[in-house]
Coordinates of C-alpha atoms and ligand atoms in Angstrom, one line a residue:
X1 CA 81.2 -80.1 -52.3
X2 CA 81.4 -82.1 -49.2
X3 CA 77.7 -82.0 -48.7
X4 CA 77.5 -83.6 -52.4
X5 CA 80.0 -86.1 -51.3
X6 CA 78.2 -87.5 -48.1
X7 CA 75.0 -87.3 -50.4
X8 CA 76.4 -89.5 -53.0
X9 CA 77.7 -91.9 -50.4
X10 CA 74.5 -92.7 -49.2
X11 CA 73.3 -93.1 -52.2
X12 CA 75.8 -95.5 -52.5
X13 CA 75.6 -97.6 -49.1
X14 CA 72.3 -99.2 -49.2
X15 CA 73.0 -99.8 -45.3
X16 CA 72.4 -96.2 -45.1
X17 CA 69.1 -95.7 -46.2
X18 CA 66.7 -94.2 -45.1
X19 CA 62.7 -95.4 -44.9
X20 CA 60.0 -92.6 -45.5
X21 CA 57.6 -92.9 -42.4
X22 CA 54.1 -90.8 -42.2
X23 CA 53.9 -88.4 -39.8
X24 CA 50.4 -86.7 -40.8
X25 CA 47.4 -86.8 -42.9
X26 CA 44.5 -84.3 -43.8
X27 CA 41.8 -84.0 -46.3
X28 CA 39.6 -81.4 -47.5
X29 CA 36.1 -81.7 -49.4
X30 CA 34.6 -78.6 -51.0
X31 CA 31.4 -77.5 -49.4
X32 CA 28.6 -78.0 -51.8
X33 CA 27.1 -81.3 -51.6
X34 CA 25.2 -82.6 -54.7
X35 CA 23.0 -86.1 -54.4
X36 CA 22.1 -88.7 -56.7
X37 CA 18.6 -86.8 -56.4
X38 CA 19.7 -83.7 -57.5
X39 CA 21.0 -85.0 -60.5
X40 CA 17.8 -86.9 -61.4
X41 CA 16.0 -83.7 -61.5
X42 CA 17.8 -83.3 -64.3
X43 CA 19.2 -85.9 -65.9
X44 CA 18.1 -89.3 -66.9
X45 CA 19.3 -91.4 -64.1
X46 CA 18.0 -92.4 -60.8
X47 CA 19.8 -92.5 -57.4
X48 CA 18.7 -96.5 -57.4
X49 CA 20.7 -96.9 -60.3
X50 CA 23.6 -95.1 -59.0
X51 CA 23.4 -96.8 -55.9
X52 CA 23.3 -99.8 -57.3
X53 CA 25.7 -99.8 -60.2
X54 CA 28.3 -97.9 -58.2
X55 CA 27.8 -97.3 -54.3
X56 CA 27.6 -93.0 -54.7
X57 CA 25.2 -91.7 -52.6
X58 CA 26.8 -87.7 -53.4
X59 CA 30.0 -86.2 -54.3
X60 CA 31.4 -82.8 -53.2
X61 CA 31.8 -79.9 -56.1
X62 CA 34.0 -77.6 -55.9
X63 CA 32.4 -73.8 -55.5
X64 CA 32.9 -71.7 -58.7
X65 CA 36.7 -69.9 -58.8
X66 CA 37.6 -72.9 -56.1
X67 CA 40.8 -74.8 -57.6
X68 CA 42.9 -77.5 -57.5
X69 CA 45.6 -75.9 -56.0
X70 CA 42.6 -74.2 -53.6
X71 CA 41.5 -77.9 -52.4
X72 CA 45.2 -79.1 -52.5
X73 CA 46.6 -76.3 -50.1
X74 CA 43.7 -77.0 -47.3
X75 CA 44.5 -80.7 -47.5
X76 CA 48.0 -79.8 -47.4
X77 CA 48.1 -77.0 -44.4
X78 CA 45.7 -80.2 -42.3
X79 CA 48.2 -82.7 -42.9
X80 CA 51.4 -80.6 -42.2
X81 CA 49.3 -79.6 -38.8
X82 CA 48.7 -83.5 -38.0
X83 CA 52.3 -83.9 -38.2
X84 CA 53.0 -81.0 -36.1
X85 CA 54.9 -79.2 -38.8
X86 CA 54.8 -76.6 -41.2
X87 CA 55.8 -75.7 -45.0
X88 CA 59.1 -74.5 -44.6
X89 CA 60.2 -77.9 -43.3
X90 CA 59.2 -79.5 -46.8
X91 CA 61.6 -80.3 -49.3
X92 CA 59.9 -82.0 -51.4
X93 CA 56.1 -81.8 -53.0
X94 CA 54.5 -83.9 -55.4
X95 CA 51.2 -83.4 -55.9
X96 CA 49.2 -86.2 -58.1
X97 CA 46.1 -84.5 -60.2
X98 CA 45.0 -85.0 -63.9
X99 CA 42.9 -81.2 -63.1
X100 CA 45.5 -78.9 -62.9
X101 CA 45.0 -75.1 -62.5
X102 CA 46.5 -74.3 -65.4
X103 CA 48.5 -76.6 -68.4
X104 CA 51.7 -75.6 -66.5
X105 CA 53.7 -74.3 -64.3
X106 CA 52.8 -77.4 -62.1
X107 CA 50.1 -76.9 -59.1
X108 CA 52.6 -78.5 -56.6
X109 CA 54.4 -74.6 -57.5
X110 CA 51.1 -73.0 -56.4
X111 CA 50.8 -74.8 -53.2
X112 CA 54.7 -74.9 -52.5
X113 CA 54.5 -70.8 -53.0
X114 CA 51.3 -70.6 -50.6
X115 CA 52.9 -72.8 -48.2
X116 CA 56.1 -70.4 -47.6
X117 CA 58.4 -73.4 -49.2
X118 CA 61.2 -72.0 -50.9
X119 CA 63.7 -74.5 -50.8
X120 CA 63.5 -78.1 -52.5
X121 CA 61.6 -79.0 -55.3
X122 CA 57.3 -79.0 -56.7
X123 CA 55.8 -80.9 -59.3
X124 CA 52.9 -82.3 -60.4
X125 CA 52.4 -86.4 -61.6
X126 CA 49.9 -87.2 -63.9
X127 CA 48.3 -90.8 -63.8
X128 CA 45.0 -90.0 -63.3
X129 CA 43.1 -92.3 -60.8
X130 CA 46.3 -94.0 -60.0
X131 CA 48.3 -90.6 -58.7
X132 CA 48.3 -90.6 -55.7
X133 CA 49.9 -94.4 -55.8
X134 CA 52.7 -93.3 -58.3
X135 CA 53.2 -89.6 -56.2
X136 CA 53.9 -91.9 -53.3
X137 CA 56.1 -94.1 -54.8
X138 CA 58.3 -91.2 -56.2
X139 CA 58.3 -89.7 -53.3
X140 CA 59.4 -92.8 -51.2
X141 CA 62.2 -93.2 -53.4
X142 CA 63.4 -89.8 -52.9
X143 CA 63.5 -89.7 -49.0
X144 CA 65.0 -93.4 -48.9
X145 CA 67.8 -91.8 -51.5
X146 CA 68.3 -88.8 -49.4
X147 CA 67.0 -86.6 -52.3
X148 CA 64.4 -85.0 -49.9
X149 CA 64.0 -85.4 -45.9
X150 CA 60.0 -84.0 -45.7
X151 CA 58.0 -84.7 -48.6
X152 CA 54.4 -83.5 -48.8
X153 CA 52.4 -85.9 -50.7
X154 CA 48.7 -84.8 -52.3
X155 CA 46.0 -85.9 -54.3
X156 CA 43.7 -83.5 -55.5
X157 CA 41.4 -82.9 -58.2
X158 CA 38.7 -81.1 -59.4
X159 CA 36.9 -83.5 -61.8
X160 CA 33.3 -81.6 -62.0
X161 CA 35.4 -78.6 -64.7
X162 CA 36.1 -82.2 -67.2
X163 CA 32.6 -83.7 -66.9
X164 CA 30.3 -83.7 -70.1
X165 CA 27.1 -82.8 -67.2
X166 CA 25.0 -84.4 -69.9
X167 CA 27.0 -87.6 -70.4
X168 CA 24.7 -89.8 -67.5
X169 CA 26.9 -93.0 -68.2
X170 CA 30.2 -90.5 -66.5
X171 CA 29.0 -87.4 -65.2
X172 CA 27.2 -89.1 -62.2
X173 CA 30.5 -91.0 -60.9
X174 CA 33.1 -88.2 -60.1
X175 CA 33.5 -85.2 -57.6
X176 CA 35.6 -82.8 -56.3
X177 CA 38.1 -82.8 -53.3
X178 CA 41.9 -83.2 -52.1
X179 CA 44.1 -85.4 -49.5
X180 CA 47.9 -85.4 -48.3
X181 CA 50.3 -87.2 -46.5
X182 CA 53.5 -85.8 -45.0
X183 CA 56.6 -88.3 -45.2
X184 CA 59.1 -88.0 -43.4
X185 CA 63.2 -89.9 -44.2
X186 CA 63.6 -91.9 -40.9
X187 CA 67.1 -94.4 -40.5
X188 CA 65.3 -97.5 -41.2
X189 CA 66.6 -99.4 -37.9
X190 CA 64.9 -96.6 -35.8
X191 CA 61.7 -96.8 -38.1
X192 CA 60.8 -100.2 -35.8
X193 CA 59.3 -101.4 -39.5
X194 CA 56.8 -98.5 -40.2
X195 CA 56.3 -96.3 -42.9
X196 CA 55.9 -97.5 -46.9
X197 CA 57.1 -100.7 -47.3
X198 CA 56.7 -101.2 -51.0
X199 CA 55.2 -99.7 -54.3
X200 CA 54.3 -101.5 -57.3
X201 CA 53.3 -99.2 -60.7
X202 CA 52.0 -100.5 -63.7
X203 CA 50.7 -99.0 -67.3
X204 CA 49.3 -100.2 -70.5
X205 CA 49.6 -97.5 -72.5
X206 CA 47.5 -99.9 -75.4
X207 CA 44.3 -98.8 -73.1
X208 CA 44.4 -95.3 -74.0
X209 CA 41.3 -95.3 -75.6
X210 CA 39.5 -96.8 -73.1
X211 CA 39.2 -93.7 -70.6
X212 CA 40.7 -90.4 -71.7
X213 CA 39.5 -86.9 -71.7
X214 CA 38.9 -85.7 -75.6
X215 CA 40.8 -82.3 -75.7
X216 CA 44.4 -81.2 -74.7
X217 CA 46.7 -78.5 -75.5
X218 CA 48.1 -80.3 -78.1
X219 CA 45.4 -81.8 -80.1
X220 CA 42.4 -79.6 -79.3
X221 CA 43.7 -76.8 -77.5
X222 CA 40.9 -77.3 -75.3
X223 CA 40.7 -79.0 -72.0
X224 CA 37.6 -81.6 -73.0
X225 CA 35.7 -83.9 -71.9
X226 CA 36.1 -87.3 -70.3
X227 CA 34.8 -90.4 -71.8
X228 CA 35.1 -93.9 -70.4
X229 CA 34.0 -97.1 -72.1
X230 CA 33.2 -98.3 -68.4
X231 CA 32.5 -101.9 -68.9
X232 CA 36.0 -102.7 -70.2
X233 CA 37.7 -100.8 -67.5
X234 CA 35.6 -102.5 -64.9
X235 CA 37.4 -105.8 -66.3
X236 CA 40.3 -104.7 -66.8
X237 CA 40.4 -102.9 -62.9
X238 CA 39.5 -106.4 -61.0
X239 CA 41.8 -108.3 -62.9
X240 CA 44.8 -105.6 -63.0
X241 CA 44.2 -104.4 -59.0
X242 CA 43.7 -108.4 -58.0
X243 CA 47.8 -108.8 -59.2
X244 CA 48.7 -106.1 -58.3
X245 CA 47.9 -106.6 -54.9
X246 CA 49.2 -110.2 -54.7
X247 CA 52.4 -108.5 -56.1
X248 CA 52.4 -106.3 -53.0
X249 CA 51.9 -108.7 -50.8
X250 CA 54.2 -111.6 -52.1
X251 CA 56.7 -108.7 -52.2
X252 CA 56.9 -108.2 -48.2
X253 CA 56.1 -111.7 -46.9
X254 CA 52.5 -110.9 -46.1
X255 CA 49.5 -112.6 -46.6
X256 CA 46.1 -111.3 -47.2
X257 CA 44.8 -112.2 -43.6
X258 CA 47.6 -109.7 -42.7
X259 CA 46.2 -106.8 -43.9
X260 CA 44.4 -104.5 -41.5
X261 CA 43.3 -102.0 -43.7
X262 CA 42.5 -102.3 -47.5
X263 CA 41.8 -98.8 -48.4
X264 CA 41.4 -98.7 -52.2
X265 CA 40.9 -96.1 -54.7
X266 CA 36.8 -95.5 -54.4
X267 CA 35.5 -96.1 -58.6
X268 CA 33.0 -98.6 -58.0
X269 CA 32.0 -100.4 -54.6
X270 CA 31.5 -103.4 -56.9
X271 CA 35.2 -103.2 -58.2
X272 CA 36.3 -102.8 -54.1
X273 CA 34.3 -106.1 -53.4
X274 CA 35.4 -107.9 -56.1
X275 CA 39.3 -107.5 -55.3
X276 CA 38.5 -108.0 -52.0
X277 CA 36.8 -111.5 -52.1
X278 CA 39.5 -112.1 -54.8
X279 CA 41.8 -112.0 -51.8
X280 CA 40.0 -113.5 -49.4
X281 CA 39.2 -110.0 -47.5
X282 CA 35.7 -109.4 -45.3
X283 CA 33.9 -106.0 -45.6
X284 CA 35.0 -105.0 -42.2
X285 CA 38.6 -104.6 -43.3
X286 CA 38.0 -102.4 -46.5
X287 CA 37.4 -98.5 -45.9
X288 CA 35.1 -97.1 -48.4
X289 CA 34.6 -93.9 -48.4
X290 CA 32.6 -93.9 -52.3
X291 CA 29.1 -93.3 -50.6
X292 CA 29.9 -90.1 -49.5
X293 CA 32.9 -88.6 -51.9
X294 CA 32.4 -90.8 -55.0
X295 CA 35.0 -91.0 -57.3
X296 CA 37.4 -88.2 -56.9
X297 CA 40.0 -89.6 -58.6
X298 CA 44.0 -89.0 -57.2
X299 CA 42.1 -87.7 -54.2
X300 CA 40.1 -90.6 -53.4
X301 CA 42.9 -92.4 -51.4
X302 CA 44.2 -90.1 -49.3
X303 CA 40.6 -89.1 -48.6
X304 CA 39.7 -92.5 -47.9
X305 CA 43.2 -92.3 -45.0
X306 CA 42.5 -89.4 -43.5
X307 CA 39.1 -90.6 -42.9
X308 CA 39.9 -93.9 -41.3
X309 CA 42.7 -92.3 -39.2
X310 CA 40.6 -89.5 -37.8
X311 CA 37.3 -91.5 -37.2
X312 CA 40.3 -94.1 -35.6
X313 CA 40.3 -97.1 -37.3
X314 CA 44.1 -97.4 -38.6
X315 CA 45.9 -96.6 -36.0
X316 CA 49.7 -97.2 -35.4
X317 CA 51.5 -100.2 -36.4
X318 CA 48.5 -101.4 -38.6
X319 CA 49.5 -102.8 -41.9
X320 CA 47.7 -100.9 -44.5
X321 CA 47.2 -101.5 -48.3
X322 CA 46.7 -99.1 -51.0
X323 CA 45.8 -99.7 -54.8
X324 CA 44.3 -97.5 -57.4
X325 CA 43.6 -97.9 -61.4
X326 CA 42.7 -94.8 -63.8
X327 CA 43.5 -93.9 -67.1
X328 CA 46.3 -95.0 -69.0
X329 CA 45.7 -97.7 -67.6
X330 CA 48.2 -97.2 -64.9
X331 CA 47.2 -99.1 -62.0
X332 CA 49.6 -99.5 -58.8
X333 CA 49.6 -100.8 -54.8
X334 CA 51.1 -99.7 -52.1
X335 CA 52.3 -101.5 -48.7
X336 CA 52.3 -99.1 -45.3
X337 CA 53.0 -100.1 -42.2
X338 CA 50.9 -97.0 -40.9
Ligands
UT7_401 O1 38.4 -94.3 -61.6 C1 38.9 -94.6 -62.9 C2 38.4 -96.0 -63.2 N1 37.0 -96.0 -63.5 C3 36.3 -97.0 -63.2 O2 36.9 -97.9 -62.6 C4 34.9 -97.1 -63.6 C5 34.6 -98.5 -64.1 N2 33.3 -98.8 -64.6 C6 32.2 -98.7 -63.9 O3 32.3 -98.4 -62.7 C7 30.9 -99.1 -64.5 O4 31.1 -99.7 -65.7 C8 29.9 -98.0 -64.6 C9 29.4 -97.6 -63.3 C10 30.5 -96.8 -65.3 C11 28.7 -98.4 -65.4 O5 28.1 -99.6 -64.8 P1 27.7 -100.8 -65.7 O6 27.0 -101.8 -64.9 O7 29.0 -101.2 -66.4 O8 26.6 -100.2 -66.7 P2 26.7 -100.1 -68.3 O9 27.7 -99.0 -68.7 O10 26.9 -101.5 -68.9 O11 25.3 -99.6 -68.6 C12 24.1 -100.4 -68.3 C13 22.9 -99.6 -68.6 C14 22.9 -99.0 -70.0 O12 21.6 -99.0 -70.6 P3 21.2 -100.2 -71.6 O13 22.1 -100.0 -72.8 O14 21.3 -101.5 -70.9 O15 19.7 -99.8 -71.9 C15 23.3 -97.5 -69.8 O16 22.8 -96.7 -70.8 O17 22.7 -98.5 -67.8 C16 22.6 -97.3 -68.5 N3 23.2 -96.2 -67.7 C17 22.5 -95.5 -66.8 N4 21.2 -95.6 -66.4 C18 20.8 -94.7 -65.4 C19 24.4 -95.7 -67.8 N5 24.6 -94.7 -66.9 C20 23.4 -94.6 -66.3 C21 22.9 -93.7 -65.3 N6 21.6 -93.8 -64.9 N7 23.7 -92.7 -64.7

């Protein structure tokens, strides 16, 4: 009772919240690599045209009986060993994929169970591209609330089992692979600024149609297929990212010369660019990662993190920006002072 007493007055003392800082950050990629040229050998494509049209130069699929929750957990385990912690310290998982092991119980269940986590609480967030954004946000909220005091948050995804392999105008984009943050609820005075600063979410559910995947439990009763009408969401992603990320940064003060680090979700290196010259941005401050990972969806941003912050470009007290669009549309950005 008195534990649910002190809880409820912090909720209730916005002087005593708290700010979610990141303490670590992992990735994992499945092993099999498959190139542009492989899939020409097969399909009606060409690794010029992918190249050009997109930036993917191969994606990572995952090996056959390799899930979600298989990719999730590895990216998990590597970012709770960054931060120099372990599962049973986690109170709180939300894991962002639109490729879940199985219509329910949530994957975030499967990982919190193979993590030794038995306390606290595991779901999953579904909006597509954008989950990792909208997992963060949630899980932001519940640490600056007190809900939670170590929150694993992951992105992961196993695109490659919702690909029509015959479909050359999708199946070329996507692969396979996972990423995580651990947050952790610091007293914002002792934070000295760093952590998530803000989270901005968006959806136009009108867009539906526009990228969806054509089964479901409740209409086909099987998983499907994705299908994208491409050129509209290319449109629709500058102009819906460009705000968004004005919104982020009109939200904290900051300016686009500010940013260190734009590390957006990896669709389209021709989408990256043109948000970035909408703000102003040069090359040198994006990280793409699509060459290598194409577009692995949820994953692609915490993929894109543990990346920079292993081969040492963000580094502490950078200010880092985040934004992502998928189906929905949902689109969101995030501020970090990393
Ligand atoms: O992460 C979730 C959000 N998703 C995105 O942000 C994806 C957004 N959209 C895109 O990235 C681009 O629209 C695509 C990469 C999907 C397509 O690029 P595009 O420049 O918009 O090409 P298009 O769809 O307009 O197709 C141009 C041509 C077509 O041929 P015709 O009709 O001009 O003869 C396509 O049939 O390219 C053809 N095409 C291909 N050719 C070779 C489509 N896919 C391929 C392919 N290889 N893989």
């Amino acid at each position: 009772m008195r534990h649910l007493l002190r809880r409820k007055a912090r909720l209730c003392n916005p002087s005593m919240l708290a700010r979610s800082q990141i303490v670590g950050c992992g990735a994992y990629l499945p092993e099999r690599i498959v190139t542009n040229i492989e899939l020409a050998a097969r399909l009606d494509t060409s690794d010029e045209w992918i190249r050009q049209r997109t930036g993917i130069g191969e994606r990572r699929i995952a090996a056959n009986g390799e899930l979600t929750s298989d990719l999730a957990l590895r990216a998990a385990q590597r970012a709770l060993a960054d931060a120099g912690t372990s599962g049973s310290d986690v109170d709180l998982i939300v894991l962002a994929t639109a490729t879940p092991d199985n219509t329910f119980p949530a994957t975030a269940a499967k990982v919190q169970a193979q993590l030794g986590m038995s306390h606290g609480a595991a779901f999953d967030v579904q909006a597509v591209c954008a989950g990792f954004i909208f997992a963060l946000g949630i899980a932001d909220n519940a640490l600056r609330l007190g809900q939670a005091r170590t929150a694993l948050v992951i992105g992961a995804e196993t695109f490659s089992r919702i690909l029509d392999w015959e479909d050359r105008g999708t199946c070329v984009l996507f692969g396979d692979g996972a990423g995580a943050l651990v947050l952790k609820a610091v007293p914002d005075p002792g934070s000295r600024g760093r952590g998530v600063l803000s989270t901005h979410l968006h959806s136009d559910g009108r867009q539906y149609d526009i990228l969806y995947v054509d089964g479901g439990p409740s209409s086909t009763r099987h998983s499907g297929h994705l299908r994208m009408e491409g050129r509209e969401v290319f449109r629709q992603a500058v102009q819906h990212l460009s705000e968004v990320v004005d919104e982020a940064l009109a939200a904290n003060g900051f300016n686009a010369a500010d940013i260190d680090w734009l590390v957006p979700h990896q669709a389209n290196s021709r989408i990256i660019d043109g948000v970035a010259r909408k703000l102003g941005l040069s090359a040198g401050k994006i990280v793409s990662t699509i060459e290598r990972h194409a577009n692995t969806s949820a994953a692609s941003i915490p993929l894109a993190l543990a990346t920079a912050v292993a081969d040492g470009r963000i580094r502490p007290g950078h200010l880092v920006l985040l934004e992502a669009l998928g189906g929905g549309l949902s689109w969101g950005a995030s501020m970090l002072r990393w």
